Amino acid sequence: MSFLFGSRSSKTFKPKKNIPEGSHQYELLKHAEATLGSGNLRQAVQLPEGEDLNEWIAVNTVDFFNQINMLYGTITEFCTESSCSVMSAGPRYEYHWADGTNIKKPIKCSAPKYIDYLMTWVQDQLDDETLFPSKIGVPFPKNFMSVAKTILKRLFRVYAHIYHQHFDSVMQLQEEAHLNTSFKHFIFFVQEFNLIDRRELAPLQDLIEKLGSKDR
């Protein structure tokens, strides 16, 4: 949540996505922040009693977008066309971009370009009222869960790139506690609702196991 971040983080990579104050989703976000403050992340990610699963996933997806936006915003100066000419997460994993509409055939591109495509694409999904309805009583579409899963799968790749290629910079900036807390929250959330295929998580599998074992 936003309270985790220091002064540098006022710089975001893309504009922050706000949830309208006074809305039910805003109340859910406040609930999530309060339970996160308790320190028990496994409990904090659980669906609150009586709440709609789609809405809970929507609110948290927006929040993770904002968190990753801030985290990547702190290291953009180190993630350049020359330092990261491909979008990778260590030597074994490389990502090529396609969104199915504007770019149908996956293209190889630099990490800053890929992340720009990715965050712009996510933003477009979050701003689409037919996919992410913000008004009470407007139903979520039938394909909502598959869209949310794709968004979260892609956001994971930004975490994976930051950990593999820029962790030294994160440590220099003393942002590693923020990054670790944010990623742990993200992983516990996707595990709770089975939102990302285990194979997709492979680039950070060791870290995921380490974070999970600390919590048992």
Coordinates of N, CA and C in Angstrom, one line a residue:
M1 N 0.8 -1.2 0.0 CA 0.0 0.0 0.0 C 0.9 1.2 0.0
S2 N 0.3 2.4 -0.3 CA 1.1 3.6 -0.5 C 1.9 4.0 0.7
F3 N 1.4 3.7 1.9 CA 2.1 4.1 3.1 C 3.5 3.5 3.2
L4 N 3.8 2.5 2.4 CA 5.1 1.8 2.5 C 6.2 2.7 1.9
F5 N 5.9 3.6 1.1 CA 6.9 4.2 0.2 C 7.5 5.5 0.8
G6 N 8.8 5.7 0.6 CA 9.5 7.0 1.0 C 9.3 8.1 0.0
S7 N 10.1 9.2 0.2 CA 9.9 10.4 -0.5 C 10.2 10.2 -2.0
R8 N 11.2 9.5 -2.3 CA 11.6 9.3 -3.8 C 10.4 8.8 -4.6
S9 N 9.5 8.0 -3.9 CA 8.5 7.3 -4.6 C 7.3 8.2 -5.1
S10 N 7.4 9.5 -4.8 CA 6.3 10.3 -5.3 C 6.4 10.3 -6.8
K11 N 7.6 9.9 -7.3 CA 7.8 9.8 -8.8 C 7.2 8.4 -9.2
T12 N 6.1 8.5 -10.0 CA 5.6 7.2 -10.5 C 5.9 7.1 -12.0
F13 N 5.9 5.9 -12.5 CA 6.3 5.7 -13.9 C 5.1 6.1 -14.8
K14 N 3.9 5.8 -14.4 CA 2.7 6.2 -15.1 C 1.8 6.9 -14.1
P15 N 0.8 7.7 -14.5 CA -0.1 8.3 -13.5 C -0.7 7.2 -12.6
K16 N -0.9 7.6 -11.3 CA -1.5 6.7 -10.3 C -2.9 6.5 -10.7
K17 N -3.4 5.3 -10.5 CA -4.8 5.0 -10.8 C -5.6 5.2 -9.4
N18 N -6.5 6.1 -9.4 CA -7.2 6.4 -8.1 C -8.5 5.7 -8.1
I19 N -8.9 5.2 -6.9 CA -10.2 4.6 -6.6 C -11.0 5.7 -6.0
P20 N -12.2 6.0 -6.6 CA -13.0 7.2 -6.1 C -13.3 7.1 -4.6
E21 N -13.0 8.1 -3.9 CA -13.4 8.2 -2.4 C -14.9 8.1 -2.3
G22 N -15.3 7.4 -1.2 CA -16.7 7.3 -0.9 C -17.3 6.0 -1.6
S23 N -16.6 5.4 -2.6 CA -17.1 4.3 -3.3 C -16.9 3.0 -2.4
H24 N -17.6 2.0 -2.7 CA -17.5 0.7 -2.0 C -16.1 0.2 -2.2
Q25 N -15.5 0.3 -3.4 CA -14.2 -0.1 -3.6 C -13.1 0.6 -2.8
Y26 N -13.4 1.9 -2.6 CA -12.5 2.7 -1.7 C -12.6 2.1 -0.3
E27 N -13.8 1.8 0.2 CA -13.9 1.2 1.5 C -13.1 -0.1 1.6
L28 N -13.2 -0.9 0.6 CA -12.5 -2.2 0.5 C -11.0 -2.0 0.6
L29 N -10.5 -0.9 -0.1 CA -9.1 -0.6 -0.1 C -8.7 -0.2 1.3
K30 N -9.5 0.6 1.9 CA -9.2 1.0 3.3 C -9.1 -0.2 4.2
H31 N -10.0 -1.2 4.0 CA -10.1 -2.4 4.8 C -8.7 -3.1 4.6
A32 N -8.3 -3.2 3.3 CA -7.1 -3.9 3.0 C -5.9 -3.3 3.7
E33 N -5.9 -1.9 3.6 CA -4.8 -1.2 4.3 C -4.7 -1.5 5.8
A34 N -5.9 -1.5 6.4 CA -6.0 -1.7 7.8 C -5.5 -3.1 8.2
T35 N -5.9 -4.1 7.4 CA -5.5 -5.5 7.7 C -4.0 -5.7 7.4
L36 N -3.5 -5.0 6.4 CA -2.1 -5.1 6.1 C -1.2 -4.5 7.2
G37 N -1.7 -3.5 7.8 CA -1.1 -2.9 9.0 C -0.9 -3.8 10.1
S38 N -1.7 -4.9 10.2 CA -1.6 -5.8 11.3 C -0.4 -6.7 11.2
G39 N 0.2 -6.7 10.0 CA 1.4 -7.5 9.7 C 1.2 -8.9 9.3
N40 N 0.0 -9.4 9.4 CA -0.3 -10.8 8.9 C -0.8 -10.8 7.5
L41 N 0.2 -11.0 6.6 CA -0.2 -10.9 5.2 C -1.0 -12.0 4.7
R42 N -0.8 -13.2 5.2 CA -1.7 -14.3 4.7 C -3.2 -14.0 5.0
Q43 N -3.4 -13.4 6.2 CA -4.8 -13.0 6.6 C -5.3 -11.8 5.8
A44 N -4.4 -10.9 5.6 CA -4.7 -9.6 4.9 C -5.2 -9.9 3.5
V45 N -4.8 -10.9 2.8 CA -5.2 -11.1 1.4 C -6.5 -11.9 1.3
Q46 N -7.0 -12.5 2.4 CA -8.2 -13.3 2.3 C -9.4 -12.4 2.0
L47 N -10.4 -13.0 1.3 CA -11.6 -12.3 0.9 C -12.4 -11.9 2.2
P48 N -12.6 -10.6 2.4 CA -13.4 -10.3 3.6 C -14.8 -10.9 3.5
E49 N -15.3 -11.2 4.7 CA -16.6 -11.9 4.8 C -17.7 -11.1 4.1
G50 N -18.5 -11.8 3.3 CA -19.6 -11.1 2.6 C -19.3 -10.3 1.4
E51 N -18.0 -10.2 1.0 CA -17.6 -9.4 -0.1 C -17.6 -10.2 -1.4
D52 N -17.6 -9.5 -2.5 CA -17.6 -10.1 -3.9 C -16.2 -10.4 -4.3
L53 N -15.9 -11.6 -4.7 CA -14.5 -12.0 -5.1 C -14.0 -11.1 -6.2
N54 N -14.8 -10.9 -7.3 CA -14.4 -10.0 -8.4 C -14.0 -8.6 -7.9
E55 N -14.8 -8.1 -7.0 CA -14.5 -6.7 -6.6 C -13.2 -6.7 -5.8
W56 N -13.0 -7.7 -4.9 CA -11.8 -7.8 -4.1 C -10.6 -7.9 -5.0
I57 N -10.7 -8.7 -6.0 CA -9.5 -8.9 -7.0 C -9.3 -7.6 -7.7
A58 N -10.4 -6.9 -8.1 CA -10.2 -5.6 -8.9 C -9.5 -4.6 -8.0
V59 N -10.0 -4.4 -6.8 CA -9.4 -3.4 -5.9 C -7.9 -3.7 -5.7
N60 N -7.6 -4.9 -5.4 CA -6.2 -5.3 -5.2 C -5.3 -5.2 -6.5
T61 N -5.9 -5.5 -7.6 CA -5.2 -5.4 -8.9 C -4.8 -3.9 -9.1
V62 N -5.7 -3.0 -8.9 CA -5.4 -1.6 -9.0 C -4.3 -1.2 -8.1
D63 N -4.4 -1.7 -6.8 CA -3.4 -1.3 -5.8 C -2.0 -1.9 -6.2
F64 N -1.9 -3.1 -6.7 CA -0.6 -3.6 -7.2 C -0.1 -2.9 -8.3
F65 N -0.9 -2.4 -9.3 CA -0.5 -1.6 -10.4 C 0.2 -0.3 -9.8
N66 N -0.5 0.3 -8.8 CA 0.1 1.5 -8.3 C 1.4 1.3 -7.5
Q67 N 1.5 0.2 -6.8 CA 2.7 -0.2 -6.1 C 3.9 -0.4 -7.1
I68 N 3.6 -1.2 -8.1 CA 4.7 -1.5 -9.1 C 5.1 -0.2 -9.9
N69 N 4.1 0.6 -10.2 CA 4.3 1.9 -10.8 C 5.3 2.7 -10.0
M70 N 5.1 2.7 -8.7 CA 6.0 3.5 -7.8 C 7.4 2.9 -7.8
L71 N 7.4 1.6 -7.6 CA 8.7 0.9 -7.5 C 9.5 1.0 -8.7
Y72 N 8.9 0.8 -9.9 CA 9.6 1.0 -11.1 C 10.0 2.4 -11.4
G73 N 9.1 3.3 -10.9 CA 9.4 4.8 -11.0 C 10.7 5.2 -10.3
T74 N 11.1 4.5 -9.3 CA 12.3 4.8 -8.5 C 13.5 4.4 -9.3
I75 N 13.4 3.4 -10.2 CA 14.7 2.9 -10.8 C 14.7 3.1 -12.3
T76 N 13.8 3.9 -12.9 CA 13.7 4.1 -14.4 C 15.1 4.6 -14.9
E77 N 15.8 5.4 -14.1 CA 17.1 6.0 -14.7 C 18.1 4.9 -14.9
F78 N 17.9 3.7 -14.2 CA 18.9 2.6 -14.3 C 18.4 1.6 -15.4
C79 N 17.2 1.7 -15.8 CA 16.6 0.7 -16.7 C 16.5 1.4 -18.1
T80 N 17.6 1.2 -18.9 CA 17.6 2.0 -20.1 C 17.8 1.1 -21.3
E81 N 17.6 1.7 -22.5 CA 17.8 0.9 -23.8 C 19.1 0.2 -23.8
S82 N 20.2 0.8 -23.3 CA 21.5 0.2 -23.3 C 21.7 -0.8 -22.2
S83 N 21.3 -0.5 -21.0 CA 21.5 -1.4 -19.9 C 20.6 -2.6 -20.0
C84 N 19.4 -2.5 -20.5 CA 18.4 -3.6 -20.6 C 17.9 -3.7 -22.0
S85 N 18.7 -4.1 -22.9 CA 18.3 -4.1 -24.3 C 17.2 -5.2 -24.6
V86 N 17.1 -6.2 -23.7 CA 15.9 -7.1 -23.8 C 15.2 -7.1 -22.5
M87 N 13.9 -7.5 -22.5 CA 13.2 -7.6 -21.3 C 13.4 -9.0 -20.7
S88 N 14.2 -9.0 -19.6 CA 14.5 -10.4 -19.1 C 14.4 -10.4 -17.6
A89 N 14.4 -11.6 -17.1 CA 14.5 -11.9 -15.6 C 15.5 -12.9 -15.4
G90 N 16.8 -12.5 -15.4 CA 17.9 -13.4 -15.3 C 18.2 -14.0 -16.7
P91 N 19.3 -14.8 -16.8 CA 19.7 -15.3 -18.2 C 18.7 -16.2 -18.8
R92 N 17.8 -16.9 -18.0 CA 17.0 -18.0 -18.6 C 15.6 -17.5 -19.0
Y93 N 15.2 -16.3 -18.7 CA 13.9 -15.9 -19.0 C 13.9 -14.5 -19.7
E94 N 13.3 -14.6 -20.9 CA 13.2 -13.4 -21.8 C 11.7 -13.2 -22.2
Y95 N 11.2 -12.0 -22.1 CA 9.8 -11.7 -22.5 C 9.7 -10.9 -23.8
H96 N 8.8 -11.3 -24.6 CA 8.5 -10.5 -25.8 C 7.0 -10.0 -25.7
W97 N 6.8 -8.8 -26.2 CA 5.5 -8.1 -26.0 C 4.5 -8.4 -27.1
A98 N 3.3 -8.7 -26.7 CA 2.1 -8.7 -27.6 C 0.9 -8.4 -26.8
D99 N 0.0 -7.6 -27.3 CA -1.3 -7.4 -26.5 C -2.5 -7.9 -27.2
G100 N -2.3 -8.6 -28.3 CA -3.5 -9.2 -29.0 C -4.3 -8.3 -29.9
T101 N -4.1 -7.0 -29.7 CA -4.9 -6.0 -30.6 C -3.9 -5.2 -31.4
N102 N -3.1 -4.3 -30.7 CA -2.2 -3.4 -31.5 C -1.0 -4.2 -32.0
I103 N -0.5 -5.1 -31.1 CA 0.7 -5.9 -31.5 C 0.3 -7.3 -31.3
K104 N 0.0 -8.0 -32.4 CA -0.5 -9.4 -32.3 C 0.6 -10.4 -32.3
K105 N 1.7 -10.1 -33.0 CA 2.8 -11.1 -33.0 C 3.8 -10.6 -32.0
P106 N 4.2 -11.5 -31.1 CA 5.2 -11.0 -30.0 C 6.5 -10.4 -30.6
I107 N 6.8 -9.2 -30.0 CA 8.0 -8.5 -30.5 C 9.1 -8.5 -29.4
K108 N 10.3 -8.6 -29.8 CA 11.4 -8.5 -28.9 C 11.7 -7.0 -28.7
C109 N 11.8 -6.5 -27.5 CA 12.1 -5.1 -27.3 C 12.8 -4.9 -26.0
S110 N 13.4 -3.7 -25.8 CA 14.1 -3.5 -24.6 C 13.2 -3.5 -23.4
A111 N 13.8 -3.6 -22.2 CA 12.9 -3.7 -20.9 C 12.2 -2.4 -20.7
P112 N 12.8 -1.2 -20.9 CA 12.0 0.0 -20.7 C 10.8 0.1 -21.7
K113 N 11.0 -0.3 -22.9 CA 9.9 -0.3 -23.9 C 8.8 -1.3 -23.5
Y114 N 9.3 -2.5 -23.2 CA 8.3 -3.6 -22.8 C 7.5 -3.1 -21.6
I115 N 8.1 -2.5 -20.6 CA 7.4 -2.1 -19.4 C 6.5 -0.9 -19.7
D116 N 6.9 -0.1 -20.6 CA 6.0 1.0 -21.0 C 4.8 0.4 -21.7
Y117 N 5.0 -0.5 -22.6 CA 3.8 -1.1 -23.3 C 2.9 -1.8 -22.3
L118 N 3.6 -2.5 -21.3 CA 2.8 -3.3 -20.3 C 2.0 -2.4 -19.4
M119 N 2.6 -1.4 -18.9 CA 1.9 -0.5 -17.9 C 0.8 0.3 -18.6
T120 N 1.1 0.7 -19.9 CA 0.0 1.4 -20.6 C -1.1 0.5 -20.9
W121 N -0.8 -0.8 -21.3 CA -1.9 -1.7 -21.5 C -2.7 -2.0 -20.2
V122 N -2.0 -2.2 -19.1 CA -2.7 -2.4 -17.9 C -3.6 -1.2 -17.5
Q123 N -3.1 0.0 -17.7 CA -3.8 1.2 -17.4 C -5.1 1.3 -18.3
D124 N -5.0 0.9 -19.5 CA -6.2 0.9 -20.4 C -7.2 -0.1 -19.9
Q125 N -6.8 -1.3 -19.4 CA -7.8 -2.2 -18.9 C -8.4 -1.7 -17.6
L126 N -7.6 -1.1 -16.7 CA -8.2 -0.6 -15.5 C -9.2 0.6 -15.7
D127 N -8.9 1.4 -16.8 CA -9.8 2.5 -17.1 C -11.0 2.1 -17.8
D128 N -11.1 0.9 -18.3 CA -12.3 0.4 -19.1 C -13.4 0.0 -18.1
E129 N -14.4 0.9 -18.1 CA -15.5 0.7 -17.2 C -16.3 -0.6 -17.4
T130 N -16.2 -1.2 -18.6 CA -16.9 -2.4 -18.9 C -16.1 -3.6 -18.3
L131 N -14.8 -3.4 -18.1 CA -14.0 -4.5 -17.5 C -13.8 -4.3 -16.0
F132 N -13.6 -3.0 -15.5 CA -13.4 -2.7 -14.1 C -14.4 -1.7 -13.7
P133 N -15.7 -2.1 -13.5 CA -16.7 -1.1 -13.2 C -16.5 -0.5 -11.8
S134 N -16.6 0.8 -11.8 CA -16.4 1.5 -10.5 C -17.7 1.8 -9.8
K135 N -18.8 1.8 -10.6 CA -20.1 2.2 -10.0 C -20.8 1.0 -9.3
I136 N -21.4 1.2 -8.2 CA -22.1 0.1 -7.5 C -23.2 -0.4 -8.3
G137 N -23.3 -1.7 -8.3 CA -24.5 -2.4 -9.0 C -24.1 -2.7 -10.4
V138 N -23.0 -2.2 -11.0 CA -22.6 -2.5 -12.3 C -21.9 -3.9 -12.3
P139 N -22.4 -4.9 -12.9 CA -21.7 -6.2 -12.8 C -20.4 -6.3 -13.5
F140 N -19.5 -7.2 -13.0 CA -18.2 -7.4 -13.7 C -18.5 -8.3 -14.9
P141 N -17.8 -8.2 -16.0 CA -18.0 -9.0 -17.1 C -17.6 -10.5 -16.9
K142 N -18.2 -11.4 -17.7 CA -17.9 -12.8 -17.6 C -16.4 -13.1 -17.7
N143 N -15.7 -12.3 -18.5 CA -14.3 -12.6 -18.7 C -13.4 -11.9 -17.7
F144 N -13.9 -11.3 -16.7 CA -13.1 -10.5 -15.8 C -12.0 -11.2 -15.2
M145 N -12.2 -12.5 -14.7 CA -11.2 -13.2 -14.0 C -10.0 -13.5 -15.0
S146 N -10.3 -13.8 -16.2 CA -9.2 -14.1 -17.1 C -8.4 -12.8 -17.5
V147 N -9.1 -11.7 -17.5 CA -8.4 -10.4 -17.8 C -7.5 -10.1 -16.5
A148 N -8.1 -10.2 -15.3 CA -7.3 -10.0 -14.1 C -6.1 -10.9 -14.0
K149 N -6.2 -12.1 -14.4 CA -5.1 -13.1 -14.4 C -4.0 -12.6 -15.3
T150 N -4.4 -12.2 -16.5 CA -3.4 -11.7 -17.5 C -2.7 -10.4 -17.0
I151 N -3.4 -9.5 -16.4 CA -2.8 -8.3 -15.8 C -1.8 -8.7 -14.7
L152 N -2.2 -9.6 -13.8 CA -1.3 -9.9 -12.7 C -0.1 -10.7 -13.2
K153 N -0.3 -11.6 -14.2 CA 0.8 -12.3 -14.8 C 1.9 -11.3 -15.4
R154 N 1.4 -10.3 -16.0 CA 2.3 -9.3 -16.6 C 2.9 -8.4 -15.6
L155 N 2.2 -8.0 -14.6 CA 2.8 -7.2 -13.5 C 3.9 -8.0 -12.8
F156 N 3.7 -9.3 -12.6 CA 4.8 -10.1 -12.0 C 6.1 -9.9 -12.8
R157 N 6.0 -9.8 -14.1 CA 7.2 -9.7 -14.9 C 8.1 -8.5 -14.6
V158 N 7.4 -7.4 -14.1 CA 8.1 -6.2 -13.7 C 8.8 -6.5 -12.4
Y159 N 8.2 -7.1 -11.5 CA 8.9 -7.5 -10.2 C 10.1 -8.3 -10.6
A160 N 9.9 -9.3 -11.5 CA 11.0 -10.3 -11.8 C 12.1 -9.5 -12.4
H161 N 11.8 -8.6 -13.3 CA 12.9 -7.8 -13.9 C 13.7 -7.0 -12.9
I162 N 12.9 -6.3 -12.0 CA 13.6 -5.5 -11.0 C 14.5 -6.3 -10.1
Y163 N 14.0 -7.5 -9.6 CA 14.8 -8.3 -8.8 C 16.0 -8.8 -9.5
H164 N 15.9 -9.3 -10.7 CA 17.0 -9.9 -11.4 C 18.0 -8.9 -11.9
Q165 N 17.5 -7.8 -12.4 CA 18.4 -6.8 -13.1 C 18.8 -5.6 -12.3
H166 N 18.0 -5.2 -11.3 CA 18.1 -3.9 -10.7 C 18.2 -3.9 -9.2
F167 N 18.4 -5.1 -8.6 CA 18.3 -5.2 -7.1 C 19.4 -4.4 -6.5
D168 N 20.6 -4.3 -7.1 CA 21.7 -3.4 -6.6 C 21.2 -2.0 -6.5
S169 N 20.6 -1.5 -7.5 CA 20.1 -0.1 -7.5 C 19.0 0.1 -6.4
V170 N 18.1 -0.9 -6.3 CA 17.1 -0.9 -5.2 C 17.8 -0.8 -3.9
M171 N 18.8 -1.5 -3.6 CA 19.5 -1.5 -2.4 C 20.2 -0.2 -2.1
Q172 N 20.8 0.4 -3.2 CA 21.5 1.7 -3.1 C 20.5 2.8 -2.7
L173 N 19.3 2.6 -3.2 CA 18.2 3.6 -2.9 C 17.5 3.3 -1.5
Q174 N 17.9 2.2 -0.9 CA 17.3 1.7 0.4 C 15.8 1.5 0.2
E175 N 15.5 0.9 -0.9 CA 14.1 0.6 -1.2 C 13.8 -0.9 -1.1
E176 N 14.8 -1.7 -0.7 CA 14.5 -3.2 -0.7 C 13.4 -3.6 0.2
A177 N 13.3 -3.0 1.4 CA 12.2 -3.4 2.3 C 10.8 -3.1 1.6
H178 N 10.7 -2.0 0.9 CA 9.5 -1.7 0.2 C 9.2 -2.7 -0.9
L179 N 10.2 -3.0 -1.6 CA 10.1 -4.0 -2.7 C 9.7 -5.3 -2.2
N180 N 10.4 -5.8 -1.1 CA 10.1 -7.1 -0.6 C 8.7 -7.2 0.0
T181 N 8.3 -6.2 0.7 CA 6.9 -6.2 1.3 C 5.9 -6.2 0.3
S182 N 6.1 -5.3 -0.8 CA 5.1 -5.3 -1.9 C 5.0 -6.6 -2.6
F183 N 6.2 -7.2 -2.9 CA 6.2 -8.5 -3.6 C 5.6 -9.6 -2.8
K184 N 5.9 -9.6 -1.5 CA 5.3 -10.6 -0.6 C 3.8 -10.5 -0.6
H185 N 3.3 -9.3 -0.5 CA 1.9 -9.1 -0.5 C 1.3 -9.6 -1.8
F186 N 1.9 -9.2 -2.9 CA 1.5 -9.7 -4.3 C 1.4 -11.2 -4.4
I187 N 2.5 -11.8 -4.0 CA 2.6 -13.3 -4.1 C 1.6 -14.0 -3.2
F188 N 1.4 -13.5 -2.0 CA 0.4 -14.2 -1.1 C -1.0 -14.0 -1.7
F189 N -1.2 -12.8 -2.3 CA -2.5 -12.6 -2.9 C -2.8 -13.5 -4.1
V190 N -1.8 -13.6 -5.0 CA -2.1 -14.5 -6.2 C -2.1 -16.0 -5.8
Q191 N -1.4 -16.3 -4.7 CA -1.5 -17.7 -4.2 C -2.8 -18.0 -3.6
E192 N -3.3 -17.1 -2.9 CA -4.6 -17.2 -2.2 C -5.7 -17.6 -3.2
F193 N -5.7 -16.9 -4.3 CA -6.8 -17.1 -5.3 C -6.3 -17.8 -6.6
N194 N -5.1 -18.4 -6.5 CA -4.6 -19.2 -7.6 C -4.7 -18.4 -9.0
L195 N -4.1 -17.2 -9.0 CA -4.2 -16.3 -10.1 C -3.1 -16.4 -11.2
I196 N -2.0 -16.9 -10.8 CA -0.9 -17.0 -11.7 C -0.3 -18.4 -11.8
D197 N -0.2 -19.0 -13.0 CA 0.3 -20.3 -13.1 C 1.7 -20.4 -12.5
R198 N 2.0 -21.5 -11.9 CA 3.3 -21.7 -11.2 C 4.5 -21.6 -12.1
R199 N 4.3 -22.0 -13.4 CA 5.4 -21.9 -14.4 C 5.8 -20.5 -14.6
E200 N 4.8 -19.6 -14.6 CA 5.1 -18.2 -14.8 C 5.9 -17.6 -13.7
L201 N 5.8 -18.2 -12.5 CA 6.5 -17.6 -11.3 C 7.9 -18.1 -11.2
A202 N 8.3 -19.0 -12.1 CA 9.6 -19.7 -12.0 C 10.8 -18.7 -11.9
P203 N 10.8 -17.6 -12.5 CA 12.0 -16.7 -12.4 C 12.3 -16.3 -11.0
L204 N 11.3 -16.3 -10.1 CA 11.5 -15.9 -8.7 C 11.1 -17.0 -7.7
Q205 N 11.2 -18.2 -8.2 CA 10.7 -19.3 -7.3 C 11.4 -19.4 -6.0
D206 N 12.8 -19.3 -6.0 CA 13.5 -19.4 -4.8 C 13.1 -18.3 -3.8
L207 N 12.9 -17.1 -4.3 CA 12.5 -16.0 -3.4 C 11.1 -16.2 -2.9
I208 N 10.2 -16.7 -3.7 CA 8.8 -17.0 -3.3 C 8.8 -18.1 -2.2
E209 N 9.7 -19.1 -2.3 CA 9.7 -20.1 -1.3 C 10.3 -19.6 0.0
K210 N 11.3 -18.7 -0.1 CA 11.9 -18.0 1.1 C 10.9 -17.2 1.8
L211 N 10.1 -16.4 1.0 CA 9.1 -15.5 1.7 C 8.0 -16.3 2.3
G212 N 7.6 -17.4 1.7 CA 6.6 -18.3 2.2 C 7.0 -19.0 3.5
S213 N 8.3 -19.4 3.5 CA 8.8 -20.2 4.7 C 8.9 -19.4 5.9
K214 N 9.2 -18.1 5.7 CA 9.3 -17.2 6.8 C 8.0 -17.0 7.5
D215 N 6.9 -17.2 6.8 CA 5.6 -16.9 7.3 C 4.9 -18.1 7.9
R216 N 5.5 -19.3 7.8 CA 4.8 -20.5 8.3 C 4.9 -20.6 9.8

